[in-house]
Short mmCIF file of C-alpha atoms in Angstrom, two decimals:
data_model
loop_
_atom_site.label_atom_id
_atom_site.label_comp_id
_atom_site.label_asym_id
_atom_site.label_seq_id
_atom_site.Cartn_x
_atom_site.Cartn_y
_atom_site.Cartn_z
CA UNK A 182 5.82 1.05 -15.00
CA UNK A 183 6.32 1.48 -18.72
CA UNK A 184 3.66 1.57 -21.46
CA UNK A 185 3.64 2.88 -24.87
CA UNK A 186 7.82 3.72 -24.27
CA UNK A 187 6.64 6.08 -21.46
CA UNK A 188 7.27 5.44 -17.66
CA UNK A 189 5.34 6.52 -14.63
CA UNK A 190 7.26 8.30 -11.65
CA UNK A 191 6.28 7.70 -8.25
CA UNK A 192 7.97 9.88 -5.44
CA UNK A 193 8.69 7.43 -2.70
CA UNK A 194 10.63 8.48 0.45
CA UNK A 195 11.65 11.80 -1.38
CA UNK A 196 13.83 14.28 0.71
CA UNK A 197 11.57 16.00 3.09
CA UNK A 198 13.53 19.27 3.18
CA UNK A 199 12.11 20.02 0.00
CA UNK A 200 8.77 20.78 -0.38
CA UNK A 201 6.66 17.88 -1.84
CA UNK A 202 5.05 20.90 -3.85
CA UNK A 203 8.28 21.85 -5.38
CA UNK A 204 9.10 17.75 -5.97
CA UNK A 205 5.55 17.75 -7.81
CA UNK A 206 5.75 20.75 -9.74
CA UNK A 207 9.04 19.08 -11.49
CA UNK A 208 7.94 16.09 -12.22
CA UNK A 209 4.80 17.80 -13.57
CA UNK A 210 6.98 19.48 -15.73
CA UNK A 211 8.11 15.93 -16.93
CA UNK A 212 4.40 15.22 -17.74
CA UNK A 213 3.43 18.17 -20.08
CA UNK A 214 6.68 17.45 -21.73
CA UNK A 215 5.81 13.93 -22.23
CA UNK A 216 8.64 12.21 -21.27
CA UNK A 217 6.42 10.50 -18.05
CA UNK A 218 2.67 9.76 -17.50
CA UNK A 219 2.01 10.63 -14.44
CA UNK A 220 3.16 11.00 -10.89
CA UNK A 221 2.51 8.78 -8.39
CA UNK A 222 3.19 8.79 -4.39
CA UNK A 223 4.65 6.51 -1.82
CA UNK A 224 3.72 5.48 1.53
CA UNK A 225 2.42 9.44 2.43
CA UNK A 226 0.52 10.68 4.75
CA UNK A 227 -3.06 12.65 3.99
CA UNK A 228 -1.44 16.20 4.44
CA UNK A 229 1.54 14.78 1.93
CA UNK A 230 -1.46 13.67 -0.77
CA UNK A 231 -3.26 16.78 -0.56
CA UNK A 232 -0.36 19.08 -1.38
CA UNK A 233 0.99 16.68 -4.11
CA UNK A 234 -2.55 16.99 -5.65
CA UNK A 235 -3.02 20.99 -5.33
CA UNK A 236 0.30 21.44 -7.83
CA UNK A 237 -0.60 18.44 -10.28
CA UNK A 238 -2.94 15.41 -10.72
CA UNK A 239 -2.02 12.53 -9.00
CA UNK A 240 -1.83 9.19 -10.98
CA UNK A 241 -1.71 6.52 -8.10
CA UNK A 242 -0.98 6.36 -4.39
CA UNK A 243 1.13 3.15 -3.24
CA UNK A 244 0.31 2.10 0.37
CA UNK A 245 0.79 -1.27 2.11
CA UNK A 246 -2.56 -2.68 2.98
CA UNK A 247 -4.14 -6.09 4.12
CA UNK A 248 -6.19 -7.25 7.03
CA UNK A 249 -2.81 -7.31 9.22
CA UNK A 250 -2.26 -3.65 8.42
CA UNK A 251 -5.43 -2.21 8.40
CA UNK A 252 -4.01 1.70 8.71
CA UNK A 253 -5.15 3.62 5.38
CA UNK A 254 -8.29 3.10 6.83
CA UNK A 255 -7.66 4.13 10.24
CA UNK A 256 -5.11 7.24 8.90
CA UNK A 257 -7.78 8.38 6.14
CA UNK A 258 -5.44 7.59 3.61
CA UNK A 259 -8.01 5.43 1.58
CA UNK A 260 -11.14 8.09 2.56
CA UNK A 261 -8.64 10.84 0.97
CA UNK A 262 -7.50 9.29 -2.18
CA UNK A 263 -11.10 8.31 -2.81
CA UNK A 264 -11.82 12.40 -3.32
CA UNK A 265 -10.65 12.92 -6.26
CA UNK A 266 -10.36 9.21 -7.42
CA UNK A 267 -6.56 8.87 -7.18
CA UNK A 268 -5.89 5.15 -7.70
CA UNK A 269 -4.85 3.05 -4.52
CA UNK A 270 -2.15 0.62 -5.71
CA UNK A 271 -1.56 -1.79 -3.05
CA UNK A 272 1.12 -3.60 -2.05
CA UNK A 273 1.56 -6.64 0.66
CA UNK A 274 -1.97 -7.34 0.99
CA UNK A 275 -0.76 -11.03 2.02
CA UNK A 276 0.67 -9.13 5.10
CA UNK A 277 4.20 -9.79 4.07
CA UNK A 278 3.46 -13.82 4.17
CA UNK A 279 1.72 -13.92 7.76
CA UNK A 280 -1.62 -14.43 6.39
CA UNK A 281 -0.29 -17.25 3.74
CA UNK A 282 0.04 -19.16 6.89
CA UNK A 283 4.07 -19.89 5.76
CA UNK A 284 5.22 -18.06 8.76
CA UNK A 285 5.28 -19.89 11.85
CA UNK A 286 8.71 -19.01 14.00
CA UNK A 287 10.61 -15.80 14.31
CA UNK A 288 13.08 -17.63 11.60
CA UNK A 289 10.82 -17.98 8.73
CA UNK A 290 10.85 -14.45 8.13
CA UNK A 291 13.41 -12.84 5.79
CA UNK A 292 16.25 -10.49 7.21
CA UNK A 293 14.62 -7.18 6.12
CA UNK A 294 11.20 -8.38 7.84
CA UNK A 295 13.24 -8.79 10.95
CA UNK A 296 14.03 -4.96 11.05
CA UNK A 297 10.74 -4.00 10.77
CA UNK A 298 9.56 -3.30 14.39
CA UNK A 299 5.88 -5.16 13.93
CA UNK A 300 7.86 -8.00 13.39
CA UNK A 301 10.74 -7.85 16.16
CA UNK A 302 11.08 -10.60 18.38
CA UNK A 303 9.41 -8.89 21.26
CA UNK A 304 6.78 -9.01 18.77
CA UNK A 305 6.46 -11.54 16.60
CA UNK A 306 3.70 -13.98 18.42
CA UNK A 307 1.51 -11.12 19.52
CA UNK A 308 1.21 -10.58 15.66
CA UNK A 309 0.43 -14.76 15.31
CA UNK A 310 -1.71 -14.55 17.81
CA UNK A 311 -3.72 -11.67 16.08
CA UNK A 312 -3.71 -13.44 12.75
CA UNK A 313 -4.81 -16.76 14.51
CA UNK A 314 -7.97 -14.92 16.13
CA UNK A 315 -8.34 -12.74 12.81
CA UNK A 316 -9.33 -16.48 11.61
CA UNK A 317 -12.35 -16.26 13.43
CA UNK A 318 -13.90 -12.93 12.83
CA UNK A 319 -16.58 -12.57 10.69
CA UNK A 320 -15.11 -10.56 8.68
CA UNK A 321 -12.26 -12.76 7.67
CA UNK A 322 -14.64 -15.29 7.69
CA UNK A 323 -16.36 -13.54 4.63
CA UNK A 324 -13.08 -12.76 3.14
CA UNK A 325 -11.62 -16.36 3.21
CA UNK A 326 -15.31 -17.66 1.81
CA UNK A 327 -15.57 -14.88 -0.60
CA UNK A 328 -12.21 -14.19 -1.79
CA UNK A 329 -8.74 -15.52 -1.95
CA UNK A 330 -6.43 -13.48 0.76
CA UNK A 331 -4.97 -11.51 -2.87
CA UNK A 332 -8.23 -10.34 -3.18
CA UNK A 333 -9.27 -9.41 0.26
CA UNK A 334 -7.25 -5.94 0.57
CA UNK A 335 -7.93 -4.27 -2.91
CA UNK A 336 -11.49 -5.37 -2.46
CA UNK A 337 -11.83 -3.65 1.43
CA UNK A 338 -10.86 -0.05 -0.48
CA UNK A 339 -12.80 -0.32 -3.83
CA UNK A 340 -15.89 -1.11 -1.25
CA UNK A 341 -15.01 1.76 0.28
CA UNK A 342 -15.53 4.00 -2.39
CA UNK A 343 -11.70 4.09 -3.68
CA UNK A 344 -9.88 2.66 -6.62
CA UNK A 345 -7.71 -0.39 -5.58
CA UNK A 346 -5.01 -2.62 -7.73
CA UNK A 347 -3.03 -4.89 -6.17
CA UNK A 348 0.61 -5.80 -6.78
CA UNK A 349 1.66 -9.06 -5.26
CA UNK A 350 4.46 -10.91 -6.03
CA UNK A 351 3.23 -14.25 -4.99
CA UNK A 352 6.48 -15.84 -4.57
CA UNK A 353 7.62 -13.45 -1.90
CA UNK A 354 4.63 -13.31 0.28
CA UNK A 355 3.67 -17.08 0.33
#
């Protein structure tokens, strides 16, 4: 993201044989030059966040999150980033379309949703099945009374004690 001529680096799917500390420390480097704001992480674990954060302050942490992928609340994810406020920017919190309701057969999603292994054939109506008794939990309840299904995921972590924003592109998920 640019603002004021300056862009934001986020480290996402970096190569693991070097350190994430060593990754870090030069883009940090970057930073106190002022040639980027900040540094920001994607799709890490809670062992990856807390060794980013030990060399330089973390901006934002990008993770996938709605109520069809729950797991930054299940892998601490959420719990750590809420420590020392790193913001949460989510992505897919429309679980890649299924909860727009647009998905109904195997061929309604896109090719690079069909190599995804949650939503391989073998699959694919377990995960409708979910989504159709997610309908009648309370908690989606609350959610679809409260909020519109944009809303729902961002809203879960900042009630949590974290820092959400949530990036949607509306077009793709719907």
């Amino acid at each position: 993201m640019a603002q004021n001529g300056l862009i934001s680096s986020s480290v996402a799917g970096w190569f693991q044989k070097i350190p994430i500390e060593e990754t870090v420390g030069y883009l940090a480097e970057f930073v106190r030059a002022g040639k980027i704001r900040g540094i920001g992480l994607s799709e890490v674990s809670v062992t990856t966040i807390r060794r980013a954060a030990s060399v330089h302050l973390i901006a934002a942490v990008e993770v996938e999150f709605s109520l069809f992928s729950p797991d930054i609340q299940e892998n601490n994810v959420a719990a750590t980033c809420a420590e020392p406020e790193i913001p949460i920017v989510v992505y897919s919190p429309l679980g890649k379309g299924f909860l727009t309701g647009q998905i109904k057969s195997f061929n309604d999603l896109r090719v690079f949703q069909k190599m995804d292994p949650r939503f391989h054939e073998e699959n694919f109506h377990r995960n409708l099945e979910l989504i159709s008794n997610m309908k009648f939990s309370t908690t989606a309840m609350v959610f679809a009374t409260l909020l519109s299904a944009a809303l729902a995921a961002p809203t879960t972590i900042v009630s949590r004690g974290g820092t959400a924003w949530s990036v949607v592109d509306f077009l793709s998920e719907s």
